[in-house]
CSV table of C-alpha atoms in Angstrom, one decimal:
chain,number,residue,atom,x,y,z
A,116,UNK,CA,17.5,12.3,26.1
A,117,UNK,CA,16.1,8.9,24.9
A,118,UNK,CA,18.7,5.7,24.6
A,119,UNK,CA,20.7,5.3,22.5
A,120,UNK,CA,20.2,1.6,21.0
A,121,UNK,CA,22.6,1.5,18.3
A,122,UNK,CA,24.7,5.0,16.4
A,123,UNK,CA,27.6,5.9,14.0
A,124,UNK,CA,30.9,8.0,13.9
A,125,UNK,CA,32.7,9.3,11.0
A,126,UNK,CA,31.2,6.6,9.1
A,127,UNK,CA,32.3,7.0,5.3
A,128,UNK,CA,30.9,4.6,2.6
A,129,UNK,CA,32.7,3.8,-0.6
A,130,UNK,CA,31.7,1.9,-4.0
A,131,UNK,CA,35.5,1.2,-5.1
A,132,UNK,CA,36.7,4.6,-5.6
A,133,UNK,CA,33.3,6.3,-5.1
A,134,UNK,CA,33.0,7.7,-2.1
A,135,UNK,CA,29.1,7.7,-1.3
A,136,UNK,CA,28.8,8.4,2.6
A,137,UNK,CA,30.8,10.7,4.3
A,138,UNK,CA,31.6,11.6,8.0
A,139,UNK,CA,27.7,10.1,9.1
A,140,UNK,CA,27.2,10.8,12.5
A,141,UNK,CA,23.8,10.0,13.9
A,142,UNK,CA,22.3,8.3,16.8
A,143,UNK,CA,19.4,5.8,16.7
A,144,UNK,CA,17.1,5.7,19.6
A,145,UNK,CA,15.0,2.7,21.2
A,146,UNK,CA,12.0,2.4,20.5
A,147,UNK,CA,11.7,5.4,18.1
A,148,UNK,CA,11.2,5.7,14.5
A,149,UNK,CA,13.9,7.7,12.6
A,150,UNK,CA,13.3,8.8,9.5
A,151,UNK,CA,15.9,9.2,6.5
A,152,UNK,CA,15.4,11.7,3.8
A,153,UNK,CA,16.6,13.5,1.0
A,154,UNK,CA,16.6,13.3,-2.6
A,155,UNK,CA,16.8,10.5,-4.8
A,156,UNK,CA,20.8,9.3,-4.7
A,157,UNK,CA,22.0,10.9,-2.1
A,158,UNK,CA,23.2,8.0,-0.1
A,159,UNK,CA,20.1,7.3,2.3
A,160,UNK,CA,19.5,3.7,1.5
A,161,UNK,CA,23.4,3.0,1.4
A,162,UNK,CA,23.1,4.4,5.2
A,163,UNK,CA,20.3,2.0,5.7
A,164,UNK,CA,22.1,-0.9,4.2
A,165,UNK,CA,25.2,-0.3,6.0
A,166,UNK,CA,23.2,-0.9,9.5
A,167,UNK,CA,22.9,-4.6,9.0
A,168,UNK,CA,26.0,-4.6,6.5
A,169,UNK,CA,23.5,-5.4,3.6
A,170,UNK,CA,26.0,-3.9,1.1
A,171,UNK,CA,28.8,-6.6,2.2
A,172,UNK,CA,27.2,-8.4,-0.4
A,173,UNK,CA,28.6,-5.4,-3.4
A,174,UNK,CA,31.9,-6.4,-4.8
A,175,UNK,CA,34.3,-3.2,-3.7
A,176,UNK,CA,32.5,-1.7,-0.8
A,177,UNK,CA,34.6,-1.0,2.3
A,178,UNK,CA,33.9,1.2,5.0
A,179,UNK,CA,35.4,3.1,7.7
A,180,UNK,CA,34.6,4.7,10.9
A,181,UNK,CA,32.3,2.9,13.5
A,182,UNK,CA,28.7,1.4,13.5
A,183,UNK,CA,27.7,0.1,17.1
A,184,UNK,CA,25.1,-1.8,18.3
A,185,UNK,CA,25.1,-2.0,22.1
A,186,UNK,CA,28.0,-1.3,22.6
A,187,UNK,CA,30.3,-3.3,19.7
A,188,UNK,CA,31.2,-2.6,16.2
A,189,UNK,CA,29.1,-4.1,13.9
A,190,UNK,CA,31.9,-4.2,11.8
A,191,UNK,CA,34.4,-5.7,13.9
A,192,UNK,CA,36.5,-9.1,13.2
A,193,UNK,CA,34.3,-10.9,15.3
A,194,UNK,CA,30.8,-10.2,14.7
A,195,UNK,CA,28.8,-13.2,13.0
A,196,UNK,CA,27.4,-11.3,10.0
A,197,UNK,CA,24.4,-13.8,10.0
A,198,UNK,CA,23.2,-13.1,13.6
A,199,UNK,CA,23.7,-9.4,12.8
A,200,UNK,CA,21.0,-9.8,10.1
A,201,UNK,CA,18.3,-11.5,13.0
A,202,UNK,CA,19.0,-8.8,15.4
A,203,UNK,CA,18.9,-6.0,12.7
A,204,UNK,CA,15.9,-7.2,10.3
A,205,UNK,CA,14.9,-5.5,7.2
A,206,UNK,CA,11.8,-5.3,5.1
A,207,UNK,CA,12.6,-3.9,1.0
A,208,UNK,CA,10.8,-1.3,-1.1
A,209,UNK,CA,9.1,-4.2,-3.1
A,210,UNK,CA,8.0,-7.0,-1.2
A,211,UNK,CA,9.6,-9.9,-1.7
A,212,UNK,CA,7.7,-13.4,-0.1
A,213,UNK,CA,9.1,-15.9,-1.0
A,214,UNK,CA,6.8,-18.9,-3.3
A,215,UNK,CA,5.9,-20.7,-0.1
A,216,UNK,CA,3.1,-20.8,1.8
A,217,UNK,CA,1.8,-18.0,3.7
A,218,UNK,CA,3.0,-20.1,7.1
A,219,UNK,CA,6.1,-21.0,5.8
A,220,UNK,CA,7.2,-17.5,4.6
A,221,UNK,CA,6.8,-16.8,8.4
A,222,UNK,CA,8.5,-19.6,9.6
A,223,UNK,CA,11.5,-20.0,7.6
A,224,UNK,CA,13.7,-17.7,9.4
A,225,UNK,CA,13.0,-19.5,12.6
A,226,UNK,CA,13.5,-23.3,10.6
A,227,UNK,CA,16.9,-21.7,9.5
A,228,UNK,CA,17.8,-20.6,13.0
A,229,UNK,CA,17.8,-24.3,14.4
A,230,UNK,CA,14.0,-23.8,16.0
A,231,UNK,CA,12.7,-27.6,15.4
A,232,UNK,CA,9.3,-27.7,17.8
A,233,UNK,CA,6.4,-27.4,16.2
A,234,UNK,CA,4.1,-26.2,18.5
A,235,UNK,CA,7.0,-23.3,18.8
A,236,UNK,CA,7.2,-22.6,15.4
A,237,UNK,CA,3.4,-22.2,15.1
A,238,UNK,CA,2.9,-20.1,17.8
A,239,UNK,CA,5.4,-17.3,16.8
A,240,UNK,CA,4.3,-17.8,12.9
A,241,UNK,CA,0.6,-16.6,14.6
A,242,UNK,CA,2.5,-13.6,16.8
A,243,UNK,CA,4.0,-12.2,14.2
A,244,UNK,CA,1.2,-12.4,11.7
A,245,UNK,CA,-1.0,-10.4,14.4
A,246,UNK,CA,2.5,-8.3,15.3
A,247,UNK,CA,2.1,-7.3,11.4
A,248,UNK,CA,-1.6,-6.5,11.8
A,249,UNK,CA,-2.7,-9.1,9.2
A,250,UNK,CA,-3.5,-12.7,11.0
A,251,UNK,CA,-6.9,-11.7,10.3
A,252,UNK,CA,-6.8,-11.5,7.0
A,253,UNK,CA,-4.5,-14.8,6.7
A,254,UNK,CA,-5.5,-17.4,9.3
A,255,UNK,CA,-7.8,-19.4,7.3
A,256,UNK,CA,-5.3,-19.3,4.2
A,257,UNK,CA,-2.5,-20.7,6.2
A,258,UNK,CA,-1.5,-23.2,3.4
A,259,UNK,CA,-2.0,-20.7,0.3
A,260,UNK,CA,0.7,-19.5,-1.8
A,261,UNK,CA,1.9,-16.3,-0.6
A,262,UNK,CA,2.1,-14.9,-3.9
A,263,UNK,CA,-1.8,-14.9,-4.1
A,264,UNK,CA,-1.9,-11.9,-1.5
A,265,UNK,CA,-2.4,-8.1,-2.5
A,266,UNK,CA,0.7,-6.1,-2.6
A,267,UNK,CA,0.0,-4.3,0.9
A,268,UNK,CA,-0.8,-7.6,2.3
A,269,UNK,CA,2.7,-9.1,0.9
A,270,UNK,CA,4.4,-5.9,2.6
A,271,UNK,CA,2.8,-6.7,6.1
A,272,UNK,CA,3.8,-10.7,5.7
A,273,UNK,CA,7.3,-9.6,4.7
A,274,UNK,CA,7.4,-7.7,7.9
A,275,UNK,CA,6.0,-10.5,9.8
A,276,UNK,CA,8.8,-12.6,8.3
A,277,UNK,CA,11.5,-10.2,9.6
A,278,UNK,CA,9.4,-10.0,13.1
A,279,UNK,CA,9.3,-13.8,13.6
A,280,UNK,CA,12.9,-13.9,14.5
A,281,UNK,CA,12.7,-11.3,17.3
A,282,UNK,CA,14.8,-8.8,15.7
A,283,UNK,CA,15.6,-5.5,18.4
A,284,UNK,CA,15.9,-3.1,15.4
A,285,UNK,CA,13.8,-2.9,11.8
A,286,UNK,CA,15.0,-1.2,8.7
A,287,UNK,CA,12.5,-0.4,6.2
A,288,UNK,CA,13.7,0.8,2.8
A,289,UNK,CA,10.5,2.9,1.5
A,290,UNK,CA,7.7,0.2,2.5
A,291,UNK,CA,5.4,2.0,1.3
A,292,UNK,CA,6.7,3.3,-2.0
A,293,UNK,CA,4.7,0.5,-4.7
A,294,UNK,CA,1.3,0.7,-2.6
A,295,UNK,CA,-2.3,2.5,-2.9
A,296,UNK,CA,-3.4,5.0,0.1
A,297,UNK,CA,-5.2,2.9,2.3
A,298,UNK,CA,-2.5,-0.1,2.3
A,299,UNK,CA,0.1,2.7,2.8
A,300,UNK,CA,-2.2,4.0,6.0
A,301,UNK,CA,-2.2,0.5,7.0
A,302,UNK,CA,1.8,-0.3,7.3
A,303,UNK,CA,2.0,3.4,9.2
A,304,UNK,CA,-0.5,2.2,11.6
A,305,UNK,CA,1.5,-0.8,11.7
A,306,UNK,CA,4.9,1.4,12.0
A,307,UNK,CA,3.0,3.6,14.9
A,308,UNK,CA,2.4,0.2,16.9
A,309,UNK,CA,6.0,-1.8,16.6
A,310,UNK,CA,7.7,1.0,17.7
A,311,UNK,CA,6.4,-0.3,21.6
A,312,UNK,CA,8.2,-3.2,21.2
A,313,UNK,CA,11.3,-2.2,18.1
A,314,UNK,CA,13.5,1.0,17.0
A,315,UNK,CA,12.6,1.3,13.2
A,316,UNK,CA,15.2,2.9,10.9
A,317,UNK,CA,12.9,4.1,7.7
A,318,UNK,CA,13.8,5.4,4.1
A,319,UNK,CA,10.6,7.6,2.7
A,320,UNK,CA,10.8,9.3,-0.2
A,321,UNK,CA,7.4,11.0,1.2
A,322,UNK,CA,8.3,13.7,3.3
A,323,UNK,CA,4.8,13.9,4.5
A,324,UNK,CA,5.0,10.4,5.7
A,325,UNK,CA,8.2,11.4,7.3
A,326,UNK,CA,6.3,13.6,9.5
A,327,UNK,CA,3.7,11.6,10.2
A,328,UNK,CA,5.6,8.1,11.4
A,329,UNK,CA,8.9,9.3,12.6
A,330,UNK,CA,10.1,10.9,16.2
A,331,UNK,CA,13.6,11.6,14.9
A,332,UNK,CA,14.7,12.8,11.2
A,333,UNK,CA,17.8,13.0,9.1
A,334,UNK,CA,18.2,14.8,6.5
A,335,UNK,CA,20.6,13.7,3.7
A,336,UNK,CA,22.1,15.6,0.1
A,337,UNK,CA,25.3,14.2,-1.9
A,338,UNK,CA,26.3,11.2,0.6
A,339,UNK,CA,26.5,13.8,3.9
A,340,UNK,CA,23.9,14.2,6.7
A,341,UNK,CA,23.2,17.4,6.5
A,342,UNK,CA,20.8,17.8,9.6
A,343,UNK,CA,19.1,15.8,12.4
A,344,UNK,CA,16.8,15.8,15.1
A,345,UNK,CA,13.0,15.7,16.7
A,346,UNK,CA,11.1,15.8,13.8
A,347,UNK,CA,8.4,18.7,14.5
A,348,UNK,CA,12.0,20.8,15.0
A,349,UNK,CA,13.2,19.3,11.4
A,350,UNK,CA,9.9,19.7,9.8
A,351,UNK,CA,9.3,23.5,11.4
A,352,UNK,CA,12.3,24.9,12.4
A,353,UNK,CA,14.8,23.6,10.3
A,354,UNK,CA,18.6,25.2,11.5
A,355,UNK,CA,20.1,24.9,7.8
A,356,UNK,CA,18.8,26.6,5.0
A,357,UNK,CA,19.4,23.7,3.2
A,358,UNK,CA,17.3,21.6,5.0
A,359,UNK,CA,14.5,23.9,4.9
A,360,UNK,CA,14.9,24.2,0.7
A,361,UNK,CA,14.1,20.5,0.6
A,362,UNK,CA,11.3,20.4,3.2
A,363,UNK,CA,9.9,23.2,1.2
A,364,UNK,CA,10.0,22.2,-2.5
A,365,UNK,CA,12.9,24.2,-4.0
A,366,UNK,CA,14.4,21.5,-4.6
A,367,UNK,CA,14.6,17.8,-5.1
């Protein structure tokens, strides 16, 4: 079996009274790509959120059960909610840079972090760029606004942005959802190759880009993980009927 980098146990998820994830049981493997699906509402990008406690931010939200990251609870009394969030980076459906330059979208997260060398900060801005597959396309534009870039080229700085703090796991909430074909192809390339060197939890809506970029799938209807495993087995042989309605169409 691969290794395990981070997993949950009887996690349950609640809004105030609404209880949106319940019993969630599910193991996340290094240096794998595990995809969540299922239809629209049914709790996936609550699960995603809850990795890096994203929905701390929600008035009412509490949680219970366990989510552990090498071995502690992400949600224990001690944990530094801050340096959660730069080991467990995240990249959102619509990409978000912020009105800076294209360098110092990349470089804020390491300016916040303390780094104060120059030659430092320049150096990873330029390794994540080419980590994101778009320092090609950016090097001589260093200084423009980042809001001047396409929308897939805004999708692959925002993931630079969350790779220039040397994260160990990324969480991508449908990164793909607002683009065209070929910027879509683009960030699965780019999903293919950072899984050598990150695990990568990702939401899709498109189950056929679930089975393209991910090893490991979950399926998910009405806040429960219904089933998990290799993907080919998920996408093929599904063990629930369930599982194989949505796969196939009958619903969703």
């Amino acid at each position: 079996m691969p290794d395990v980098k981070m997993y949950t146990r009887n996690f349950d998820f609640y809004y105030g009274k609404f209880k949106a994830l319940t019993n969630t049981n599910l193991d996340i493997y290094r240096n794998k790509v595990i995809g969540l699906i299922g239809p629209s509402g049914c709790g996936k990008s609550t699960f995603l959120r809850s990795l890096n406690r994203m929905n701390d931010i929600i008035v009412g939200t509490r949680v219970e059960g366990e989510v552990v990251l090498d071995g502690v609870d992400i949600y224990g009394r001690n944990v530094d909610v801050v340096d959660l969030r730069r080991q467990i980076g995240m990249v959102f459906q619509k990409s978000n840079p912020f009105p800076k330059s294209i360098f110092d979208n990349i470089a804020y997260g390491l300016r916040i972090n303390g780094e104060r060398n120059k030659e430092v900060i320049a150096h990873r801005v330029e390794e994540s760029l080419k980590d994101a597959a778009i320092w090609d396309e950016v090097k001589d534009r260093m200084n423009d606004s980042a809001m001047e870039l396409s929308g897939g080229q805004q999708q692959r700085l925002c993931i630079a942005r969350a790779l220039a703090v040397k994260p160990e796991i990324i969480l991508m909430d449908e990164p793909a959802s607002a683009l065209d074909p070929i910027a879509t192809q683009k960030i699965e390339e780019l999903i293919f190759k950072l899984k050598e060197q990150y695990t990568i939890v990702i939401v899709t809506h498109n189950m056929q880009q679930a089975a393209r970029v991910s090893d490991y799938t979950a399926f998910f209807y009405m806040g429960e993980m219904i089933e998990y495993g290799e993907t080919d087995q998920i996408f093929t042989r599904p063990k629930l009927k369930k599982t194989e309605d949505y796969i196939t169409g009958r619903f969703g």
